[in-house]
Short mmCIF file of C-alpha atoms in Angstrom, two decimals:
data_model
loop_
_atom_site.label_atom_id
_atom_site.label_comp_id
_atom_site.label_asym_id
_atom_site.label_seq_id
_atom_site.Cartn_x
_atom_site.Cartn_y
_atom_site.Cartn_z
CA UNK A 576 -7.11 -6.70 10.61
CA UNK A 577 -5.02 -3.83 8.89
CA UNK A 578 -5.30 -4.01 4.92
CA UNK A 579 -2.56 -3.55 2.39
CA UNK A 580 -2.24 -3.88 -1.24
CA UNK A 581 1.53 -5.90 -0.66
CA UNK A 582 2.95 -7.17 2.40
CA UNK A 583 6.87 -7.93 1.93
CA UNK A 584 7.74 -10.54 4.02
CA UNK A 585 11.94 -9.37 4.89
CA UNK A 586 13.56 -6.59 5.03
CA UNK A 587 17.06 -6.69 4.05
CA UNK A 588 18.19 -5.04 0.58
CA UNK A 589 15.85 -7.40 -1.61
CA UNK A 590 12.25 -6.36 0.34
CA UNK A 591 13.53 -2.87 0.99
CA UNK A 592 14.81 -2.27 -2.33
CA UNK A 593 11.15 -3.49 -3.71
CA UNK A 594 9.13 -1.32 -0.77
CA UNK A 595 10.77 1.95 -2.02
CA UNK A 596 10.26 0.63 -5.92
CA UNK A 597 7.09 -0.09 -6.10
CA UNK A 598 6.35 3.04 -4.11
CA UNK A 599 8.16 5.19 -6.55
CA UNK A 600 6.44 3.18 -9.62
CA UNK A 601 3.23 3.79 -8.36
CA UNK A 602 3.63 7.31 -7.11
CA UNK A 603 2.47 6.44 -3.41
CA UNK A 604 -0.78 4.69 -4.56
CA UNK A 605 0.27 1.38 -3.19
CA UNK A 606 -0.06 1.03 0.81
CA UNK A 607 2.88 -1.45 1.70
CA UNK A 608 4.34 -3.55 4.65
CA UNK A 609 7.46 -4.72 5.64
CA UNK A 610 7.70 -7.41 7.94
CA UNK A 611 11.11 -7.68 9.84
CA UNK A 612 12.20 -9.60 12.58
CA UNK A 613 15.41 -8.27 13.06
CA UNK A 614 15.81 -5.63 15.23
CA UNK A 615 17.04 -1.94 13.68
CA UNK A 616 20.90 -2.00 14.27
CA UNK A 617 21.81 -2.85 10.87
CA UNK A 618 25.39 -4.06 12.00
CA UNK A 619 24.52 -7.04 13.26
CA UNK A 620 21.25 -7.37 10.98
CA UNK A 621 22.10 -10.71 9.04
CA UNK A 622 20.68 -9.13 5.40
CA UNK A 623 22.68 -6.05 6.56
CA UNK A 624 26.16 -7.50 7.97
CA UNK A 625 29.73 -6.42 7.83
CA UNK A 626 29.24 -8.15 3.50
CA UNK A 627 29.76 -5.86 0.80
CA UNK A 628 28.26 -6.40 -2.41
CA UNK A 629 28.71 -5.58 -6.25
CA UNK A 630 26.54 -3.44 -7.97
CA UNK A 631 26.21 -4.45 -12.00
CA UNK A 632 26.03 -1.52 -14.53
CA UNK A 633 22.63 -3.14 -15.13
CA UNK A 634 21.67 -3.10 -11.10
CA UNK A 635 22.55 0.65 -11.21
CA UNK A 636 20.52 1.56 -13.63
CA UNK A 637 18.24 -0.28 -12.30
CA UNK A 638 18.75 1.71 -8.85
CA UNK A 639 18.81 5.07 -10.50
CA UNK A 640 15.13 4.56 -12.67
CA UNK A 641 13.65 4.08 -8.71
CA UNK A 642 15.70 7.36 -7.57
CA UNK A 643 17.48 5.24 -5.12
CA UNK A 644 21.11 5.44 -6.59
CA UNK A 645 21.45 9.13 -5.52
CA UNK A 646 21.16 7.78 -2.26
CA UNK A 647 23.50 5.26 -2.40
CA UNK A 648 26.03 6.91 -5.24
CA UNK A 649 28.17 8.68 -2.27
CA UNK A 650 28.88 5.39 0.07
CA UNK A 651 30.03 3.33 -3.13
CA UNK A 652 33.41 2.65 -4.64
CA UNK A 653 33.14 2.16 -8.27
CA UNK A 654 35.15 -0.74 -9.68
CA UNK A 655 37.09 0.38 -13.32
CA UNK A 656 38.72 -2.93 -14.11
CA UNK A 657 38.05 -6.53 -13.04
CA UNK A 658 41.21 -8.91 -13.07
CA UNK A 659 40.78 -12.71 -13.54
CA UNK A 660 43.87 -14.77 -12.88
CA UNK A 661 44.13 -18.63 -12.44
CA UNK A 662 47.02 -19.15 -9.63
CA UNK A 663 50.65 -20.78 -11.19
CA UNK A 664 49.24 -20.99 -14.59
CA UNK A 665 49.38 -18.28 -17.38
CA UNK A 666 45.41 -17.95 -18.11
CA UNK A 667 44.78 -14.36 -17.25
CA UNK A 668 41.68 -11.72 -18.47
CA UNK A 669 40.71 -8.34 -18.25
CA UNK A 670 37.94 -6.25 -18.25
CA UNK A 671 38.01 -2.47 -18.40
CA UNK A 672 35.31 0.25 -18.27
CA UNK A 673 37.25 2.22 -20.88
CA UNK A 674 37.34 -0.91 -23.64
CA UNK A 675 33.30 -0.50 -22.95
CA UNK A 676 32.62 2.98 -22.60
CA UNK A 677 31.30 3.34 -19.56
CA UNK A 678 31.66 4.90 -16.43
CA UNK A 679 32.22 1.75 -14.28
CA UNK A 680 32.15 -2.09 -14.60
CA UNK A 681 30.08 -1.50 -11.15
CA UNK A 682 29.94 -0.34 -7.83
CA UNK A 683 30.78 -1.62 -4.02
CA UNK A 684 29.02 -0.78 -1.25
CA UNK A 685 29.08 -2.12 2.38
CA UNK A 686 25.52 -3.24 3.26
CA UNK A 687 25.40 -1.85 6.88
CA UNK A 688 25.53 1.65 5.24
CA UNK A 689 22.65 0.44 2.37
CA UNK A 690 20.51 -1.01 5.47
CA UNK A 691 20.30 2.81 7.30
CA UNK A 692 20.01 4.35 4.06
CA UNK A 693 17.21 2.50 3.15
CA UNK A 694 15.53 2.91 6.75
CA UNK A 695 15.41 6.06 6.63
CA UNK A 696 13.93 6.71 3.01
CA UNK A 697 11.22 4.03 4.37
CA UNK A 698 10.57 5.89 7.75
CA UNK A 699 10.38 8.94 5.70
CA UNK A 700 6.92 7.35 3.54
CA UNK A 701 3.63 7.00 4.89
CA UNK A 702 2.13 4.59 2.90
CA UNK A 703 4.82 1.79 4.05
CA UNK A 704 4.57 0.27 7.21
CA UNK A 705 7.59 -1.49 8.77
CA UNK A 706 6.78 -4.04 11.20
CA UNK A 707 9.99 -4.50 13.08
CA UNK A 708 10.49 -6.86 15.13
CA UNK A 709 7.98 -9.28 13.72
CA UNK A 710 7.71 -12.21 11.38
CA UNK A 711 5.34 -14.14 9.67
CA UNK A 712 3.65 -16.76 11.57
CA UNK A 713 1.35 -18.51 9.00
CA UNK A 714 -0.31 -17.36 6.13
CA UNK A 715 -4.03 -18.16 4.45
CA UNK A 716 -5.00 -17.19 1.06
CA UNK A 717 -8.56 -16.48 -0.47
CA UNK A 718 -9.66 -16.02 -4.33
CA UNK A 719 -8.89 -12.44 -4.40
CA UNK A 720 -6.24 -12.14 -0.69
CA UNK A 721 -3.99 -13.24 1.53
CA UNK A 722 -3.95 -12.99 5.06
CA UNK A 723 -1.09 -13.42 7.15
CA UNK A 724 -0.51 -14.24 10.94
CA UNK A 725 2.90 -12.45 12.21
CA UNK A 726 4.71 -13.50 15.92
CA UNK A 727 2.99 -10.62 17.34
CA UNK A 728 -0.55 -11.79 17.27
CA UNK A 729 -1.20 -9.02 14.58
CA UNK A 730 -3.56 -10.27 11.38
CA UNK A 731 -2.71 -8.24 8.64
CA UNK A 732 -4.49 -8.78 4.52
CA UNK A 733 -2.89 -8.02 1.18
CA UNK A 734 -4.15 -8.99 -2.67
CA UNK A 735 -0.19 -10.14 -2.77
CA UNK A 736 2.32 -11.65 -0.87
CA UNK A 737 5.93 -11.44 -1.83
CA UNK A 738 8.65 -13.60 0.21
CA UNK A 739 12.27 -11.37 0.50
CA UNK A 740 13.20 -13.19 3.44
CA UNK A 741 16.02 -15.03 2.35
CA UNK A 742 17.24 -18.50 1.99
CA UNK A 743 15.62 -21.11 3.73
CA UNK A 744 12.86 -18.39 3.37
CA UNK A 745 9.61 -19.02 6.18
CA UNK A 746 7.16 -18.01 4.12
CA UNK A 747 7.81 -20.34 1.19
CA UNK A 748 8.33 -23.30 3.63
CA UNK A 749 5.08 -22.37 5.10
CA UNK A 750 3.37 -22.53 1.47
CA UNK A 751 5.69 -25.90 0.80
CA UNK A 752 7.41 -23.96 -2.17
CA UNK A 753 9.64 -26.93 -3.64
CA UNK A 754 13.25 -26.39 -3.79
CA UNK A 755 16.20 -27.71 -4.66
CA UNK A 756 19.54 -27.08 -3.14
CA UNK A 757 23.65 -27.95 -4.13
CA UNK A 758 26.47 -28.18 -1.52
CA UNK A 759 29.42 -27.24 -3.45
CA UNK A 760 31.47 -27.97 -0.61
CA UNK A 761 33.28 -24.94 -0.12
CA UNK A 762 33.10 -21.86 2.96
CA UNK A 763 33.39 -18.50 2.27
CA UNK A 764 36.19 -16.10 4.73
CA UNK A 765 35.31 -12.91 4.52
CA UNK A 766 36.63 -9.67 5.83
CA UNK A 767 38.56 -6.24 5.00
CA UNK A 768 41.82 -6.06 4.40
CA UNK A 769 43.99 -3.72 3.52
CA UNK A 770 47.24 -3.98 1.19
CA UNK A 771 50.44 -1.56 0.41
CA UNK A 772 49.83 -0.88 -3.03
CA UNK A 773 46.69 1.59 -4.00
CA UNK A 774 44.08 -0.96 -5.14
CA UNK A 775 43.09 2.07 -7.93
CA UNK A 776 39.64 1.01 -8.17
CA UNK A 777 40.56 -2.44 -9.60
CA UNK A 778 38.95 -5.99 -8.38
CA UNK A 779 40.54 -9.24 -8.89
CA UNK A 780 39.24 -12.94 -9.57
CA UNK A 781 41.91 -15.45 -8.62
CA UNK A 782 40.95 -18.83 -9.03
CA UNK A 783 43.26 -21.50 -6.58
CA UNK A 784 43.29 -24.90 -6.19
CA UNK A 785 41.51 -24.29 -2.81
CA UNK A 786 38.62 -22.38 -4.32
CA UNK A 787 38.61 -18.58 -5.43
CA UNK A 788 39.92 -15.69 -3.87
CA UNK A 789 37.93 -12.26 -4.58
CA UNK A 790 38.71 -8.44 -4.03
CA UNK A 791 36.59 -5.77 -4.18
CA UNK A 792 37.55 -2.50 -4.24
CA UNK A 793 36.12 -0.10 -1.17
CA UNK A 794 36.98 3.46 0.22
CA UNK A 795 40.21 4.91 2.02
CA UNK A 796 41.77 1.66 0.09
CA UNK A 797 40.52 -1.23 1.95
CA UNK A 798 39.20 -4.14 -0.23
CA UNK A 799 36.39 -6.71 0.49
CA UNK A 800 38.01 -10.43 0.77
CA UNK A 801 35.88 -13.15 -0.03
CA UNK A 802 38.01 -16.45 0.21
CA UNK A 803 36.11 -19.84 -0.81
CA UNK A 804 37.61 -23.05 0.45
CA UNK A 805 36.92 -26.36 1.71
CA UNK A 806 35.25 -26.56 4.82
CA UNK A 807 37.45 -28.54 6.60
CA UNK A 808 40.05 -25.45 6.02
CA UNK A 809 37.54 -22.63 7.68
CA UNK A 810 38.09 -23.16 11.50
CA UNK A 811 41.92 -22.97 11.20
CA UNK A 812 41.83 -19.87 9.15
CA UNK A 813 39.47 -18.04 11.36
CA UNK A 814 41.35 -18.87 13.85
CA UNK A 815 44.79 -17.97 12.54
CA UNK A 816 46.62 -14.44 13.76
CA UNK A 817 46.15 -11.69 11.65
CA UNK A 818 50.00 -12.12 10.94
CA UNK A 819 49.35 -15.40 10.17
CA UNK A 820 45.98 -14.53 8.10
CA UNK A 821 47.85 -12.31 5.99
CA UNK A 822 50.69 -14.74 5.14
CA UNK A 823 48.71 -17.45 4.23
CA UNK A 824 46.13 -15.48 2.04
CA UNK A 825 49.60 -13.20 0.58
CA UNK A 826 50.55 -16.98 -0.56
CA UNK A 827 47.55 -17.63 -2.40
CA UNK A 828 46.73 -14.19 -4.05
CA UNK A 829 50.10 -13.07 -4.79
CA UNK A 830 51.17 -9.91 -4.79
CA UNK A 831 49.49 -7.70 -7.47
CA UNK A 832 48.60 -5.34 -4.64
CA UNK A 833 51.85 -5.40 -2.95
CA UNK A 834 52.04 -6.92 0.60
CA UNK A 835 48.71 -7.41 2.47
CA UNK A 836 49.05 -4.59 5.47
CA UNK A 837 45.52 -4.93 7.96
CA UNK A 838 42.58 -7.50 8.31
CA UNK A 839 39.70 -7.15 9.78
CA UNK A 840 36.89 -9.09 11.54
CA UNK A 841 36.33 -12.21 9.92
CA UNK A 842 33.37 -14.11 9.02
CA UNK A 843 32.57 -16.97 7.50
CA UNK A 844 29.37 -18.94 5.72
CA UNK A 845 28.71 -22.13 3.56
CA UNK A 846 28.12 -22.04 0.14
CA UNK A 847 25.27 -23.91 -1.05
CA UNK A 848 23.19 -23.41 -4.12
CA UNK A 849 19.15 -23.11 -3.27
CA UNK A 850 16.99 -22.57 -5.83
CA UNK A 851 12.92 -22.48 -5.80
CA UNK A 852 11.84 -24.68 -8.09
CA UNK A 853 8.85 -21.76 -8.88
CA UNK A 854 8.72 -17.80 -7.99
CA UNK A 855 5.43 -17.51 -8.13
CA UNK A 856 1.95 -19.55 -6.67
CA UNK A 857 -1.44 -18.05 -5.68
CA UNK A 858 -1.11 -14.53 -4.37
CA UNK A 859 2.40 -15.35 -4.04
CA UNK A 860 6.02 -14.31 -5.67
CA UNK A 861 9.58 -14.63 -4.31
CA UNK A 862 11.98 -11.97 -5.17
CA UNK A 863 15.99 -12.66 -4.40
CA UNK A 864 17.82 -15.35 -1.68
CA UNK A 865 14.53 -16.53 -1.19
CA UNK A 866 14.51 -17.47 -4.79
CA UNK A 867 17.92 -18.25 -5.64
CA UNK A 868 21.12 -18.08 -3.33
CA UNK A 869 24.07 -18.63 -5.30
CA UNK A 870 27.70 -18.99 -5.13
CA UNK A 871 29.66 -15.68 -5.10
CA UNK A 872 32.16 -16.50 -7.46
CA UNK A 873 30.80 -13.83 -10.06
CA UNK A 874 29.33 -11.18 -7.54
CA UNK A 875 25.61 -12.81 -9.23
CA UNK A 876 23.40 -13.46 -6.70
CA UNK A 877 22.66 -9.99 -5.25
CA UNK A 878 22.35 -8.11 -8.82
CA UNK A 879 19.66 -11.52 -10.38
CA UNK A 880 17.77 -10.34 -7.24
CA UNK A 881 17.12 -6.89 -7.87
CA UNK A 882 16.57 -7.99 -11.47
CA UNK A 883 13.85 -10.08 -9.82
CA UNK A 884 12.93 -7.13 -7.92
CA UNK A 885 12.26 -4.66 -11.33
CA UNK A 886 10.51 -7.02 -13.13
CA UNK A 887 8.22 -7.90 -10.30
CA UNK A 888 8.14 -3.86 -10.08
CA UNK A 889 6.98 -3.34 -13.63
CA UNK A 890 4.44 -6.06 -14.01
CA UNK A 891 2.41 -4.79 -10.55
CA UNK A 892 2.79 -1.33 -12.88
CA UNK A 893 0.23 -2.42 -15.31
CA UNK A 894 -2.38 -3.85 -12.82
CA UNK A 895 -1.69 -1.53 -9.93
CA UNK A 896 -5.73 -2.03 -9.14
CA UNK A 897 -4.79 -5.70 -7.28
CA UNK A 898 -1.36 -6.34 -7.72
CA UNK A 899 -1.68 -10.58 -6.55
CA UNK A 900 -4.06 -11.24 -9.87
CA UNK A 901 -2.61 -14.10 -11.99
CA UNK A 902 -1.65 -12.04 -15.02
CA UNK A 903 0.62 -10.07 -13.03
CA UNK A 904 2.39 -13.33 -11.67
CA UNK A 905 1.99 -15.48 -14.73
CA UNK A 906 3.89 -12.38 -16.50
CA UNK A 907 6.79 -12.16 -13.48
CA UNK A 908 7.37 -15.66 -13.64
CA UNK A 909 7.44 -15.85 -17.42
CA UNK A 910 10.19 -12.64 -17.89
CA UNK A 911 12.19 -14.56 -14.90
CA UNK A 912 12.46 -17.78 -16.21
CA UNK A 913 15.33 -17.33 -18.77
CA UNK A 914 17.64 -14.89 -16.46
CA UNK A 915 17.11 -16.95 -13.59
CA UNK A 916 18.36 -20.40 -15.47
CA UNK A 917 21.15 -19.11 -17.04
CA UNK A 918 22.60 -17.04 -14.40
CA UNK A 919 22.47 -20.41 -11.65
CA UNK A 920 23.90 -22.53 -14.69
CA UNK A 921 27.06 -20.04 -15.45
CA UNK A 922 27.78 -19.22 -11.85
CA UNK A 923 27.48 -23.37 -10.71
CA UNK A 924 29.51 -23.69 -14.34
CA UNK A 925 32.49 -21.97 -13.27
CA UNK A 926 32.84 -22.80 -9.62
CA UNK A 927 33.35 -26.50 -10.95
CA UNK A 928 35.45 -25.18 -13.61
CA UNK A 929 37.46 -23.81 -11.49
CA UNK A 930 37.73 -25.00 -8.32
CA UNK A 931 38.90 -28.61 -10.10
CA UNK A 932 42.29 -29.62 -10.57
CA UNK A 933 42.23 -32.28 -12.94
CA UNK A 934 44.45 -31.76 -15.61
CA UNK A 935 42.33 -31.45 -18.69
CA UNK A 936 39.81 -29.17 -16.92
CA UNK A 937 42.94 -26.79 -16.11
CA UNK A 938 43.76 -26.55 -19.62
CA UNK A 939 40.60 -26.12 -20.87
CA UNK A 940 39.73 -23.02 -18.47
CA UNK A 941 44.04 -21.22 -18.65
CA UNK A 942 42.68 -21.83 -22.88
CA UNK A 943 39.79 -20.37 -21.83
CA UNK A 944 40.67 -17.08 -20.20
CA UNK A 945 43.82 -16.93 -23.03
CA UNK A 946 41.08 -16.89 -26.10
CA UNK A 947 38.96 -14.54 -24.03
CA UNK A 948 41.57 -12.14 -23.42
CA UNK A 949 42.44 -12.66 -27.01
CA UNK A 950 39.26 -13.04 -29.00
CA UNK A 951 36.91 -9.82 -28.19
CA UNK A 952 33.44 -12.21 -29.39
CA UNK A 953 34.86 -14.80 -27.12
CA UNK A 954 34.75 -12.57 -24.19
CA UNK A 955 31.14 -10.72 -24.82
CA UNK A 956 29.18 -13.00 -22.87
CA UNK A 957 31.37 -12.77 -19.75
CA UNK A 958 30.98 -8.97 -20.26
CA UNK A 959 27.47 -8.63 -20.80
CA UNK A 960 26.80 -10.86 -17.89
CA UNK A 961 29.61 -8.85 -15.68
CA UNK A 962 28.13 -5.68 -16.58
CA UNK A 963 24.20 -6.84 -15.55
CA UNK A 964 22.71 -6.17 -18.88
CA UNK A 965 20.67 -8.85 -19.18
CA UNK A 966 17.00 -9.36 -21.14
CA UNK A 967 14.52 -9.88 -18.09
#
C-alpha cells in the first residue's frame, strides 16, 4: 500500500488546481495523488472539454498567489466590460474595468488548453502522483487515515481525502454524502461562434424569454456561446444548419456584435442545481462540482470552486503535519459556509428572475437593471460578486 499525505480523487481544473496549490503552499513537503479515470487527451476529457470558463478578478488572484496564472495569463482573453440586457424591454447595465480600476472584470480561457497546462506542471513534480486511468473503487477510513481501493486493484492511504470529481461525485456517494439537487428545467447550447463586428473584449448577458444567452469574449475574435433553454427546444437546435443556427440565435441576441458569421461544434448539457448538503466528514472534504454545480447564468460555479479550493489550501497550511485532523476540516467547512450559501441563492435567484415572464416579475427585474445602472450602491453587490472578491 503506497502512502500519501492527500489523495485527490479527480482531475479536472478543481483537483489539479488544488494538487499544484497545496504543493506550492507547502513548498513540496506534501506527497500528493491524483486519481483520474479519464484518459490524457484533454479534448475529449469531460472536466477538460471544448467549455470555456470565466476567471473572477478574485479567482486570478487567487491563481497568481499559487504561481499558476503565469501559466495560464498567455491562453486567456481578458473581458473589459460585461453587458446585461433583458430582450424587447429597456432594462440594460454595465460594468466596466475602468469605472473599477482594474485591469479586467476577468479572464476566458478554453479548458482543453488549462487541462495540458496543468499536466504538464504536474508531470514536472515529484511529489504528485497521477494515477491515470484509474478511479476510486471504495474507500475505508481509520482514526488517524483513509484508505482507498481504486479500479486497478491498487490500495493506496492518506490522513485526507478530498473528492474533485465532479457532480454526481463517486466518492461522496460511496461515503452517502447527502445532497440535494434542483432541475431548473432548462439545457445549455454551447459552442464558438464568431460575429462581424470586433467583440473588443466585451461579454454580454441577455436575458430572453427562452432562458439567457451568454458571450464570452476569446482570441482571434471568436466568443464562447452559452444558450439556456427549455429542454424540449435542445434537439431541434442542435440539429439545425449552421445557417439556420445563426439565424435563430441572431433573433434572440440581436445584433450588438453585428451579424453572427461562423459556429462551431455544438454541445449541449442540463442544468440542474446539486448541492452537498456538507463539504466536509471524517478525513473527508469536497472541493468544487462535487460540492456545488450551479447554473451558469453568472459564470459562478467554476470561480466558488477554486474559492473552495484556497481555503481548503490555507487551512492544510497551518497543520501541514496531518492535513485530515478535524481542526483543519471543522475550519474549511466553517470559512465555506457563508460563500457557498449565498453564491447558490443569487445564482438560483436570478435564473427565476429571469427566465419568468410574468408581468410583474418583468418589471421588477427591467426596474432592476435601470436603478442599477443608475444608482452606483445599488449595483455594488452585483460587482463585488462579478469581480470574485468575496470574504471566504
Amino acid at each position: 500500500m503506497t502512502n500519501y499525505d492527500i489523495v485527490i480523487a479527480g482531475g479536472a481544473m478543481a483537483g489539479m488546481t488544488l494538487a499544484l496549490a497545496l504543493n506550492d503552499a507547502s513548498k513540496g513537503k506534501l506527497k500528493v495523488a491524483v486519481v483520474e479515470p479519464c484518459e490524457l487527451d484533454h479534448s475529449k476529457h469531460p472536466g477538460f472539454d471544448s467549455r470555456c470558463i470565466a476567471l473572477s478578478h478574485g479567482t486570478v488572484q487567487i491563481l497568481r498567489k499559487y504561481g499558476l496564472w503565469e501559466v495560464l495569463q498567455p491562453l486567456a482573453t481578458q473581458i473589459d466590460d460585461i453587458h446585461v440586457s433583458d430582450r424587447h424591454h429597456a432594462g440594460m447595465t454595465d460594468i466596466s474595468s475602468k469605472d473599477l480600476f482594474v485591469d479586467a472584470l476577468g479572464y476566458v480561457v478554453e479548458l482543453a488548453h488549462v487541462g495540458r497546462e496543468f499536466q504538464k506542471l504536474v508531470d514536472a513534480i515529484e511529489n504528485i502522483d497521477y494515477l491515470c486511468p484509474d478511479s476510486v473503487e471504495s474507500i475505508e477510513r481509520s482514526t488517524k487515515q483513509v484508505s482507498v481501493c481504486l479500479s486497478s486493484g491498487s490500495q493506496i492511504q492518506a490522513n485526507l481525502l478530498v473528492a474533485a470529481d465532479g457532480a454526481g461525485s463517486t466518492c461522496c456517494e460511496l461515503l452517502n454524502m447527502p445532497s440535494a439537487e434542483h432541475d431548473f428545467e432548462q439545457s445549455a447550447v454551447i459552442a464558438n461562434v464568431v460575429t462581424s463586428e470586433q467583440h473588443n473584449h466585451r461579454a454580454f448577458e441577455r436575458f430572453t424569454e427562452n432562458g439567457p444567452v451568454a458571450l464570452l469574449p476569446l482570441s482571434e475574435n471568436r466568443m464562447s456561446l452559452v444558450w439556456c433553454m427549455a429542454p424540449k427546444h435542445v434537439n431541434e437546435v442542435i440539429g439545425l444548419s449552421d445557417d439556420e443556427f445563426l439565424s435563430r440565435l441572431q433573433s434572440e441576441f440581436g445584433w450588438r456584435l453585428g451579424q453572427f458569421t461562423q459556429v462551431g461544434k455544438r454541445a449541449n448539457y442540463p442544468l440542474v442545481l446539486r448541492t452537498r448538503m456538507q463539504n466536509v466528514s471524517h478525513r473527508f472534504a469536497i472541493v468544487g462540482n462535487a460540492a456545488q454545480t450551479l447554473h451558469p447564468i453568472a459564470g459562478q460555479g467554476f470561480n466558488l470552486g477554486i474559492r473552495d479550493v484556497a481555503s481548503l489550501v490555507e487551512e492544510i497550511e497551518k497543520c501541514i503535519e496531518d492535513p485530515g485532523q478535524h481542526k483543519v476540516l471543522a475550519g474549511f467547512r466553517t470559512r465555506r459556509e457563508s460563500d457557498r450559501i449565498n453564491t447558490i441563492q443569487l445564482t438560483s435567484c436570478l435564473v427565476h428572475l429571469f427566465s419568468n415572464e410574468l408581468p410583474a416579475l418583468r418589471l421588477a427585474r427591467n426596474l432592476g437593471l435601470f436603478a442599477m445602472d443608475n444608482l452606483p450602491q445599488l449595483k455594488a453587490p452585483l460587482l463585488q460578486q462579478t469581480l470574485g472578491l468575496i470574504d471566504r
